[in-house]
Amino acid sequence: MSIVNDTAKILTKFSSFRDLAYDILEICMTNLKLDDEPDLSEIVEKIIKHPNNKVKTVAVRFVEKNLVKCPVLHNTSTIFLFIECLKSNETSVGVPSIQILTELLSMHNFLDDPAVKQQLLSVIDSSDDVVKLRIYSVAVGVARKSPSALDKVSFLLDRCISEIEKADVLVMMNVLEVLKDLSLEISGLCYLENKGVFARLIKKVETIAEDPLASILVPGLMKFFGAVAIVFPEKIFNAYPALIDLLFTCILADDFSLLFTALDTFGHLAKFDDGKRALDALEGDQCLKALTHISQSIPTYPSELKVRALECFENVFWIDVGAPRNNQINFICHKWFSGVFGADFSSLLTFCHNPFEDISMSAFKLLKSLACHDFGQRAVASTGKFLL
């Protein structure tokens, strides 16, 4: 411990030795004998409270790596230390503290401690939006562990949800990014629905045409609902038809700023059988029209968007080859294939031979999805020079 303390003093007083001292400090921390060091908690506390952010970073990395196997750190003092770390402007301190706190608060019954709860709420009340979002991220991380864990952090999740009603569009987009992960668990999805989050967001979707500023939210809304669509596609179709209308509006409008998220969402919705059936059942062949529009527009897309479009198609035509053959799904995919490619792969061949690796690799992944279908195999055979 004396070596650690002496090294920290060098870092404070002698700037010319700092680079060497950082290395020495990290080596000392790395080689601490976790089981034999009675003052480990005190060592960590002293280094984290050091005024130099690089020194703090060493301690944060140490705890991040060893937290699970260091029971001596499983206490409220460590929790309070890392709540303070969330306030750091140094990302190497503030950001890793999110996962550390998530793990700590998931242990034992720390969330039953009124002092811990009060400290978390106090930081929310006195901090800027960045720090608030870090605490909300901790709450979501804990909530995803189990339904009982969700109940224990509901006092933080309620505060997070209240941010949706604020006028600050940027804050709302960041909150949606945080809550997106919670919606991937069925307990989290039920919680958000019971709190009226989905209803509030759909209301915003329905009023976008009336509020020009609300259009800024479209990527965040699409990403949020797209995350839900990965796990619960039938819920999006059955409960939120306004979102489907918004999705196709974004695709047909060719607004590149919206297309990235719209294509990802489309692919998520169409990947599994239930999604394929629901999309095919939409009135007016909306899905086929959207797919055809994308295929015709790809040449005008920038490179990154070309990749996203090809990845979207990969999901659209994906089937589980280990499952029994489904004639209905095969028929739907064949219909979409005819609208996108025609009879062969001439257009896909161009992307496979593209000199940019990310585009050609995405094209070959799409080809792999299509080759799982009988019609895809026939198209390969009828496309001249495909293997050249």
PDB file of N, CA and C in Angstrom, residues 71-145:
ATOM      1  N   PRO A  71     -14.876  -9.428  -2.863  1.00  0.00           N
ATOM      2  CA  PRO A  71     -15.996  -9.175  -1.937  1.00  0.00           C
ATOM      3  C   PRO A  71     -15.764  -7.985  -1.014  1.00  0.00           C
ATOM      4  N   VAL A  72     -14.479  -7.664  -0.751  1.00  0.00           N
ATOM      5  CA  VAL A  72     -14.183  -6.548   0.141  1.00  0.00           C
ATOM      6  C   VAL A  72     -14.680  -5.217  -0.431  1.00  0.00           C
ATOM      7  N   LEU A  73     -14.895  -5.177  -1.758  1.00  0.00           N
ATOM      8  CA  LEU A  73     -15.399  -3.954  -2.397  1.00  0.00           C
ATOM      9  C   LEU A  73     -16.922  -3.903  -2.456  1.00  0.00           C
ATOM     10  N   HIS A  74     -17.566  -4.959  -2.033  1.00  0.00           N
ATOM     11  CA  HIS A  74     -19.027  -5.023  -2.105  1.00  0.00           C
ATOM     12  C   HIS A  74     -19.636  -4.361  -0.871  1.00  0.00           C
ATOM     13  N   ASN A  75     -19.622  -3.037  -0.857  1.00  0.00           N
ATOM     14  CA  ASN A  75     -20.145  -2.310   0.292  1.00  0.00           C
ATOM     15  C   ASN A  75     -20.680  -0.951  -0.144  1.00  0.00           C
ATOM     16  N   THR A  76     -21.391  -0.308   0.744  1.00  0.00           N
ATOM     17  CA  THR A  76     -22.010   0.984   0.397  1.00  0.00           C
ATOM     18  C   THR A  76     -20.969   2.074   0.188  1.00  0.00           C
ATOM     19  N   SER A  77     -19.825   1.972   0.836  1.00  0.00           N
ATOM     20  CA  SER A  77     -18.772   2.979   0.634  1.00  0.00           C
ATOM     21  C   SER A  77     -18.312   2.985  -0.820  1.00  0.00           C
ATOM     22  N   THR A  78     -18.126   1.799  -1.392  1.00  0.00           N
ATOM     23  CA  THR A  78     -17.729   1.710  -2.803  1.00  0.00           C
ATOM     24  C   THR A  78     -18.835   2.252  -3.702  1.00  0.00           C
ATOM     25  N   ILE A  79     -20.083   1.972  -3.350  1.00  0.00           N
ATOM     26  CA  ILE A  79     -21.210   2.493  -4.129  1.00  0.00           C
ATOM     27  C   ILE A  79     -21.198   4.010  -4.151  1.00  0.00           C
ATOM     28  N   PHE A  80     -21.004   4.627  -2.983  1.00  0.00           N
ATOM     29  CA  PHE A  80     -20.982   6.088  -2.923  1.00  0.00           C
ATOM     30  C   PHE A  80     -19.812   6.657  -3.722  1.00  0.00           C
ATOM     31  N   LEU A  81     -18.675   5.962  -3.693  1.00  0.00           N
ATOM     32  CA  LEU A  81     -17.521   6.398  -4.485  1.00  0.00           C
ATOM     33  C   LEU A  81     -17.867   6.465  -5.971  1.00  0.00           C
ATOM     34  N   PHE A  82     -18.520   5.420  -6.455  1.00  0.00           N
ATOM     35  CA  PHE A  82     -18.781   5.353  -7.895  1.00  0.00           C
ATOM     36  C   PHE A  82     -19.994   6.182  -8.313  1.00  0.00           C
ATOM     37  N   ILE A  83     -20.868   6.488  -7.382  1.00  0.00           N
ATOM     38  CA  ILE A  83     -21.907   7.476  -7.691  1.00  0.00           C
ATOM     39  C   ILE A  83     -21.246   8.819  -7.961  1.00  0.00           C
ATOM     40  N   GLU A  84     -20.225   9.144  -7.158  1.00  0.00           N
ATOM     41  CA  GLU A  84     -19.474  10.376  -7.394  1.00  0.00           C
ATOM     42  C   GLU A  84     -18.721  10.313  -8.716  1.00  0.00           C
ATOM     43  N   CYS A  85     -18.197   9.134  -9.050  1.00  0.00           N
ATOM     44  CA  CYS A  85     -17.464   8.979 -10.317  1.00  0.00           C
ATOM     45  C   CYS A  85     -18.355   9.249 -11.528  1.00  0.00           C
ATOM     46  N   LEU A  86     -19.654   8.986 -11.397  1.00  0.00           N
ATOM     47  CA  LEU A  86     -20.574   9.253 -12.507  1.00  0.00           C
ATOM     48  C   LEU A  86     -20.566  10.732 -12.900  1.00  0.00           C
ATOM     49  N   LYS A  87     -20.183  11.591 -11.970  1.00  0.00           N
ATOM     50  CA  LYS A  87     -20.189  13.030 -12.229  1.00  0.00           C
ATOM     51  C   LYS A  87     -18.949  13.488 -12.989  1.00  0.00           C
ATOM     52  N   SER A  88     -17.969  12.610 -13.138  1.00  0.00           N
ATOM     53  CA  SER A  88     -16.697  13.003 -13.739  1.00  0.00           C
ATOM     54  C   SER A  88     -16.845  13.405 -15.206  1.00  0.00           C
ATOM     55  N   ASN A  89     -16.146  14.477 -15.574  1.00  0.00           N
ATOM     56  CA  ASN A  89     -16.110  14.893 -16.979  1.00  0.00           C
ATOM     57  C   ASN A  89     -15.170  14.025 -17.799  1.00  0.00           C
ATOM     58  N   GLU A  90     -14.333  13.259 -17.117  1.00  0.00           N
ATOM     59  CA  GLU A  90     -13.407  12.336 -17.780  1.00  0.00           C
ATOM     60  C   GLU A  90     -14.168  11.057 -18.129  1.00  0.00           C
ATOM     61  N   THR A  91     -14.348  10.804 -19.416  1.00  0.00           N
ATOM     62  CA  THR A  91     -15.156   9.651 -19.825  1.00  0.00           C
ATOM     63  C   THR A  91     -14.557   8.325 -19.363  1.00  0.00           C
ATOM     64  N   SER A  92     -13.222   8.265 -19.222  1.00  0.00           N
ATOM     65  CA  SER A  92     -12.592   7.025 -18.772  1.00  0.00           C
ATOM     66  C   SER A  92     -12.897   6.739 -17.309  1.00  0.00           C
ATOM     67  N   VAL A  93     -13.462   7.707 -16.610  1.00  0.00           N
ATOM     68  CA  VAL A  93     -13.904   7.523 -15.232  1.00  0.00           C
ATOM     69  C   VAL A  93     -15.425   7.385 -15.177  1.00  0.00           C
ATOM     70  N   GLY A  94     -16.125   8.327 -15.813  1.00  0.00           N
ATOM     71  CA  GLY A  94     -17.588   8.363 -15.719  1.00  0.00           C
ATOM     72  C   GLY A  94     -18.294   7.218 -16.404  1.00  0.00           C
ATOM     73  N   VAL A  95     -17.859   6.868 -17.613  1.00  0.00           N
ATOM     74  CA  VAL A  95     -18.580   5.847 -18.385  1.00  0.00           C
ATOM     75  C   VAL A  95     -18.411   4.436 -17.801  1.00  0.00           C
ATOM     76  N   PRO A  96     -17.189   3.979 -17.474  1.00  0.00           N
ATOM     77  CA  PRO A  96     -17.070   2.637 -16.869  1.00  0.00           C
ATOM     78  C   PRO A  96     -17.797   2.525 -15.527  1.00  0.00           C
ATOM     79  N   SER A  97     -17.979   3.651 -14.861  1.00  0.00           N
ATOM     80  CA  SER A  97     -18.666   3.617 -13.562  1.00  0.00           C
ATOM     81  C   SER A  97     -20.117   3.177 -13.702  1.00  0.00           C
ATOM     82  N   ILE A  98     -20.689   3.333 -14.893  1.00  0.00           N
ATOM     83  CA  ILE A  98     -22.071   2.889 -15.125  1.00  0.00           C
ATOM     84  C   ILE A  98     -22.184   1.386 -14.911  1.00  0.00           C
ATOM     85  N   GLN A  99     -21.293   0.623 -15.552  1.00  0.00           N
ATOM     86  CA  GLN A  99     -21.354  -0.837 -15.432  1.00  0.00           C
ATOM     87  C   GLN A  99     -20.948  -1.297 -14.042  1.00  0.00           C
ATOM     88  N   ILE A 100     -19.971  -0.620 -13.448  1.00  0.00           N
ATOM     89  CA  ILE A 100     -19.544  -0.983 -12.091  1.00  0.00           C
ATOM     90  C   ILE A 100     -20.701  -0.814 -11.114  1.00  0.00           C
ATOM     91  N   LEU A 101     -21.393   0.316 -11.188  1.00  0.00           N
ATOM     92  CA  LEU A 101     -22.531   0.553 -10.293  1.00  0.00           C
ATOM     93  C   LEU A 101     -23.666  -0.420 -10.570  1.00  0.00           C
ATOM     94  N   THR A 102     -23.860  -0.734 -11.842  1.00  0.00           N
ATOM     95  CA  THR A 102     -24.896  -1.705 -12.201  1.00  0.00           C
ATOM     96  C   THR A 102     -24.649  -3.032 -11.489  1.00  0.00           C
ATOM     97  N   GLU A 103     -23.400  -3.479 -11.514  1.00  0.00           N
ATOM     98  CA  GLU A 103     -23.064  -4.746 -10.860  1.00  0.00           C
ATOM     99  C   GLU A 103     -23.185  -4.640  -9.338  1.00  0.00           C
ATOM    100  N   LEU A 104     -22.703  -3.539  -8.781  1.00  0.00           N
ATOM    101  CA  LEU A 104     -22.754  -3.363  -7.326  1.00  0.00           C
ATOM    102  C   LEU A 104     -24.190  -3.334  -6.808  1.00  0.00           C
ATOM    103  N   LEU A 105     -25.036  -2.552  -7.488  1.00  0.00           N
ATOM    104  CA  LEU A 105     -26.418  -2.401  -7.025  1.00  0.00           C
ATOM    105  C   LEU A 105     -27.241  -3.665  -7.238  1.00  0.00           C
ATOM    106  N   SER A 106     -26.730  -4.573  -8.064  1.00  0.00           N
ATOM    107  CA  SER A 106     -27.427  -5.840  -8.279  1.00  0.00           C
ATOM    108  C   SER A 106     -27.067  -6.869  -7.219  1.00  0.00           C
ATOM    109  N   MET A 107     -26.084  -6.536  -6.386  1.00  0.00           N
ATOM    110  CA  MET A 107     -25.626  -7.473  -5.356  1.00  0.00           C
ATOM    111  C   MET A 107     -26.357  -7.227  -4.034  1.00  0.00           C
ATOM    112  N   HIS A 108     -26.513  -8.297  -3.287  1.00  0.00           N
ATOM    113  CA  HIS A 108     -27.050  -8.204  -1.928  1.00  0.00           C
ATOM    114  C   HIS A 108     -28.360  -7.398  -1.915  1.00  0.00           C
ATOM    115  N   ASN A 109     -28.511  -6.497  -0.951  1.00  0.00           N
ATOM    116  CA  ASN A 109     -29.734  -5.698  -0.864  1.00  0.00           C
ATOM    117  C   ASN A 109     -29.407  -4.211  -0.773  1.00  0.00           C
ATOM    118  N   PHE A 110     -28.408  -3.793  -1.545  1.00  0.00           N
ATOM    119  CA  PHE A 110     -27.965  -2.402  -1.458  1.00  0.00           C
ATOM    120  C   PHE A 110     -29.079  -1.415  -1.816  1.00  0.00           C
ATOM    121  N   LEU A 111     -29.973  -1.818  -2.712  1.00  0.00           N
ATOM    122  CA  LEU A 111     -31.047  -0.904  -3.125  1.00  0.00           C
ATOM    123  C   LEU A 111     -32.141  -0.787  -2.064  1.00  0.00           C
ATOM    124  N   ASP A 112     -32.043  -1.588  -1.038  1.00  0.00           N
ATOM    125  CA  ASP A 112     -32.975  -1.445   0.085  1.00  0.00           C
ATOM    126  C   ASP A 112     -32.468  -0.427   1.105  1.00  0.00           C
ATOM    127  N   ASP A 113     -31.243   0.029   0.898  1.00  0.00           N
ATOM    128  CA  ASP A 113     -30.640   0.997   1.823  1.00  0.00           C
ATOM    129  C   ASP A 113     -31.155   2.403   1.495  1.00  0.00           C
ATOM    130  N   PRO A 114     -31.876   3.049   2.411  1.00  0.00           N
ATOM    131  CA  PRO A 114     -32.415   4.393   2.153  1.00  0.00           C
ATOM    132  C   PRO A 114     -31.332   5.411   1.801  1.00  0.00           C
ATOM    133  N   ALA A 115     -30.135   5.252   2.379  1.00  0.00           N
ATOM    134  CA  ALA A 115     -29.050   6.194   2.104  1.00  0.00           C
ATOM    135  C   ALA A 115     -28.597   6.107   0.647  1.00  0.00           C
ATOM    136  N   VAL A 116     -28.534   4.899   0.120  1.00  0.00           N
ATOM    137  CA  VAL A 116     -28.154   4.715  -1.286  1.00  0.00           C
ATOM    138  C   VAL A 116     -29.207   5.322  -2.201  1.00  0.00           C
ATOM    139  N   LYS A 117     -30.467   5.045  -1.924  1.00  0.00           N
ATOM    140  CA  LYS A 117     -31.553   5.580  -2.747  1.00  0.00           C
ATOM    141  C   LYS A 117     -31.560   7.109  -2.706  1.00  0.00           C
ATOM    142  N   GLN A 118     -31.367   7.662  -1.526  1.00  0.00           N
ATOM    143  CA  GLN A 118     -31.373   9.112  -1.382  1.00  0.00           C
ATOM    144  C   GLN A 118     -30.217   9.756  -2.133  1.00  0.00           C
ATOM    145  N   GLN A 119     -29.051   9.102  -2.107  1.00  0.00           N
ATOM    146  CA  GLN A 119     -27.889   9.648  -2.799  1.00  0.00           C
ATOM    147  C   GLN A 119     -28.105   9.652  -4.316  1.00  0.00           C
ATOM    148  N   LEU A 120     -28.678   8.597  -4.832  1.00  0.00           N
ATOM    149  CA  LEU A 120     -28.957   8.527  -6.276  1.00  0.00           C
ATOM    150  C   LEU A 120     -29.934   9.617  -6.690  1.00  0.00           C
ATOM    151  N   LEU A 121     -30.993   9.794  -5.933  1.00  0.00           N
ATOM    152  CA  LEU A 121     -31.978  10.837  -6.245  1.00  0.00           C
ATOM    153  C   LEU A 121     -31.370  12.231  -6.099  1.00  0.00           C
ATOM    154  N   SER A 122     -30.518  12.398  -5.110  1.00  0.00           N
ATOM    155  CA  SER A 122     -29.882  13.697  -4.892  1.00  0.00           C
ATOM    156  C   SER A 122     -29.006  14.082  -6.079  1.00  0.00           C
ATOM    157  N   VAL A 123     -28.283  13.098  -6.615  1.00  0.00           N
ATOM    158  CA  VAL A 123     -27.427  13.373  -7.772  1.00  0.00           C
ATOM    159  C   VAL A 123     -28.281  13.736  -8.982  1.00  0.00           C
ATOM    160  N   ILE A 124     -29.395  13.061  -9.177  1.00  0.00           N
ATOM    161  CA  ILE A 124     -30.295  13.400 -10.283  1.00  0.00           C
ATOM    162  C   ILE A 124     -30.778  14.839 -10.161  1.00  0.00           C
ATOM    163  N   ASP A 125     -31.135  15.245  -8.957  1.00  0.00           N
ATOM    164  CA  ASP A 125     -31.679  16.584  -8.739  1.00  0.00           C
ATOM    165  C   ASP A 125     -30.639  17.689  -8.901  1.00  0.00           C
ATOM    166  N   SER A 126     -29.376  17.345  -8.692  1.00  0.00           N
ATOM    167  CA  SER A 126     -28.347  18.392  -8.676  1.00  0.00           C
ATOM    168  C   SER A 126     -27.375  18.339  -9.850  1.00  0.00           C
ATOM    169  N   SER A 127     -27.598  17.426 -10.797  1.00  0.00           N
ATOM    170  CA  SER A 127     -26.613  17.228 -11.860  1.00  0.00           C
ATOM    171  C   SER A 127     -27.147  17.622 -13.229  1.00  0.00           C
ATOM    172  N   ASP A 128     -26.230  17.683 -14.199  1.00  0.00           N
ATOM    173  CA  ASP A 128     -26.633  18.004 -15.566  1.00  0.00           C
ATOM    174  C   ASP A 128     -27.193  16.754 -16.249  1.00  0.00           C
ATOM    175  N   ASP A 129     -27.617  16.944 -17.489  1.00  0.00           N
ATOM    176  CA  ASP A 129     -28.296  15.859 -18.206  1.00  0.00           C
ATOM    177  C   ASP A 129     -27.401  14.650 -18.448  1.00  0.00           C
ATOM    178  N   VAL A 130     -26.112  14.878 -18.651  1.00  0.00           N
ATOM    179  CA  VAL A 130     -25.189  13.768 -18.904  1.00  0.00           C
ATOM    180  C   VAL A 130     -25.144  12.825 -17.708  1.00  0.00           C
ATOM    181  N   VAL A 131     -25.023  13.394 -16.522  1.00  0.00           N
ATOM    182  CA  VAL A 131     -24.949  12.582 -15.308  1.00  0.00           C
ATOM    183  C   VAL A 131     -26.282  11.881 -15.048  1.00  0.00           C
ATOM    184  N   LYS A 132     -27.384  12.594 -15.270  1.00  0.00           N
ATOM    185  CA  LYS A 132     -28.706  11.978 -15.105  1.00  0.00           C
ATOM    186  C   LYS A 132     -28.841  10.746 -15.989  1.00  0.00           C
ATOM    187  N   LEU A 133     -28.408  10.884 -17.244  1.00  0.00           N
ATOM    188  CA  LEU A 133     -28.531   9.761 -18.179  1.00  0.00           C
ATOM    189  C   LEU A 133     -27.652   8.586 -17.755  1.00  0.00           C
ATOM    190  N   ARG A 134     -26.528   8.877 -17.135  1.00  0.00           N
ATOM    191  CA  ARG A 134     -25.683   7.790 -16.633  1.00  0.00           C
ATOM    192  C   ARG A 134     -26.400   7.028 -15.517  1.00  0.00           C
ATOM    193  N   ILE A 135     -27.055   7.763 -14.634  1.00  0.00           N
ATOM    194  CA  ILE A 135     -27.791   7.092 -13.558  1.00  0.00           C
ATOM    195  C   ILE A 135     -28.965   6.297 -14.129  1.00  0.00           C
ATOM    196  N   TYR A 136     -29.646   6.855 -15.128  1.00  0.00           N
ATOM    197  CA  TYR A 136     -30.748   6.124 -15.756  1.00  0.00           C
ATOM    198  C   TYR A 136     -30.234   4.853 -16.436  1.00  0.00           C
ATOM    199  N   SER A 137     -29.034   4.928 -17.006  1.00  0.00           N
ATOM    200  CA  SER A 137     -28.445   3.741 -17.633  1.00  0.00           C
ATOM    201  C   SER A 137     -28.149   2.672 -16.589  1.00  0.00           C
ATOM    202  N   VAL A 138     -27.688   3.094 -15.410  1.00  0.00           N
ATOM    203  CA  VAL A 138     -27.471   2.156 -14.310  1.00  0.00           C
ATOM    204  C   VAL A 138     -28.789   1.492 -13.929  1.00  0.00           C
ATOM    205  N   ALA A 139     -29.846   2.303 -13.810  1.00  0.00           N
ATOM    206  CA  ALA A 139     -31.157   1.773 -13.420  1.00  0.00           C
ATOM    207  C   ALA A 139     -31.658   0.739 -14.422  1.00  0.00           C
ATOM    208  N   VAL A 140     -31.501   1.032 -15.711  1.00  0.00           N
ATOM    209  CA  VAL A 140     -31.943   0.091 -16.744  1.00  0.00           C
ATOM    210  C   VAL A 140     -31.103  -1.184 -16.692  1.00  0.00           C
ATOM    211  N   GLY A 141     -29.794  -1.044 -16.482  1.00  0.00           N
ATOM    212  CA  GLY A 141     -28.933  -2.222 -16.383  1.00  0.00           C
ATOM    213  C   GLY A 141     -29.335  -3.131 -15.234  1.00  0.00           C
ATOM    214  N   VAL A 142     -29.668  -2.542 -14.091  1.00  0.00           N
ATOM    215  CA  VAL A 142     -30.121  -3.328 -12.949  1.00  0.00           C
ATOM    216  C   VAL A 142     -31.484  -3.953 -13.239  1.00  0.00           C
ATOM    217  N   ALA A 143     -32.388  -3.165 -13.826  1.00  0.00           N
ATOM    218  CA  ALA A 143     -33.757  -3.628 -14.092  1.00  0.00           C
ATOM    219  C   ALA A 143     -33.786  -4.828 -15.024  1.00  0.00           C
ATOM    220  N   ARG A 144     -32.801  -4.930 -15.910  1.00  0.00           N
ATOM    221  CA  ARG A 144     -32.778  -6.033 -16.860  1.00  0.00           C
ATOM    222  C   ARG A 144     -32.359  -7.353 -16.218  1.00  0.00           C
ATOM    223  N   LYS A 145     -31.852  -7.289 -14.988  1.00  0.00           N
ATOM    224  CA  LYS A 145     -31.401  -8.507 -14.311  1.00  0.00           C
ATOM    225  C   LYS A 145     -32.571  -9.432 -13.973  1.00  0.00           C
TER     226      LYS A 145
END
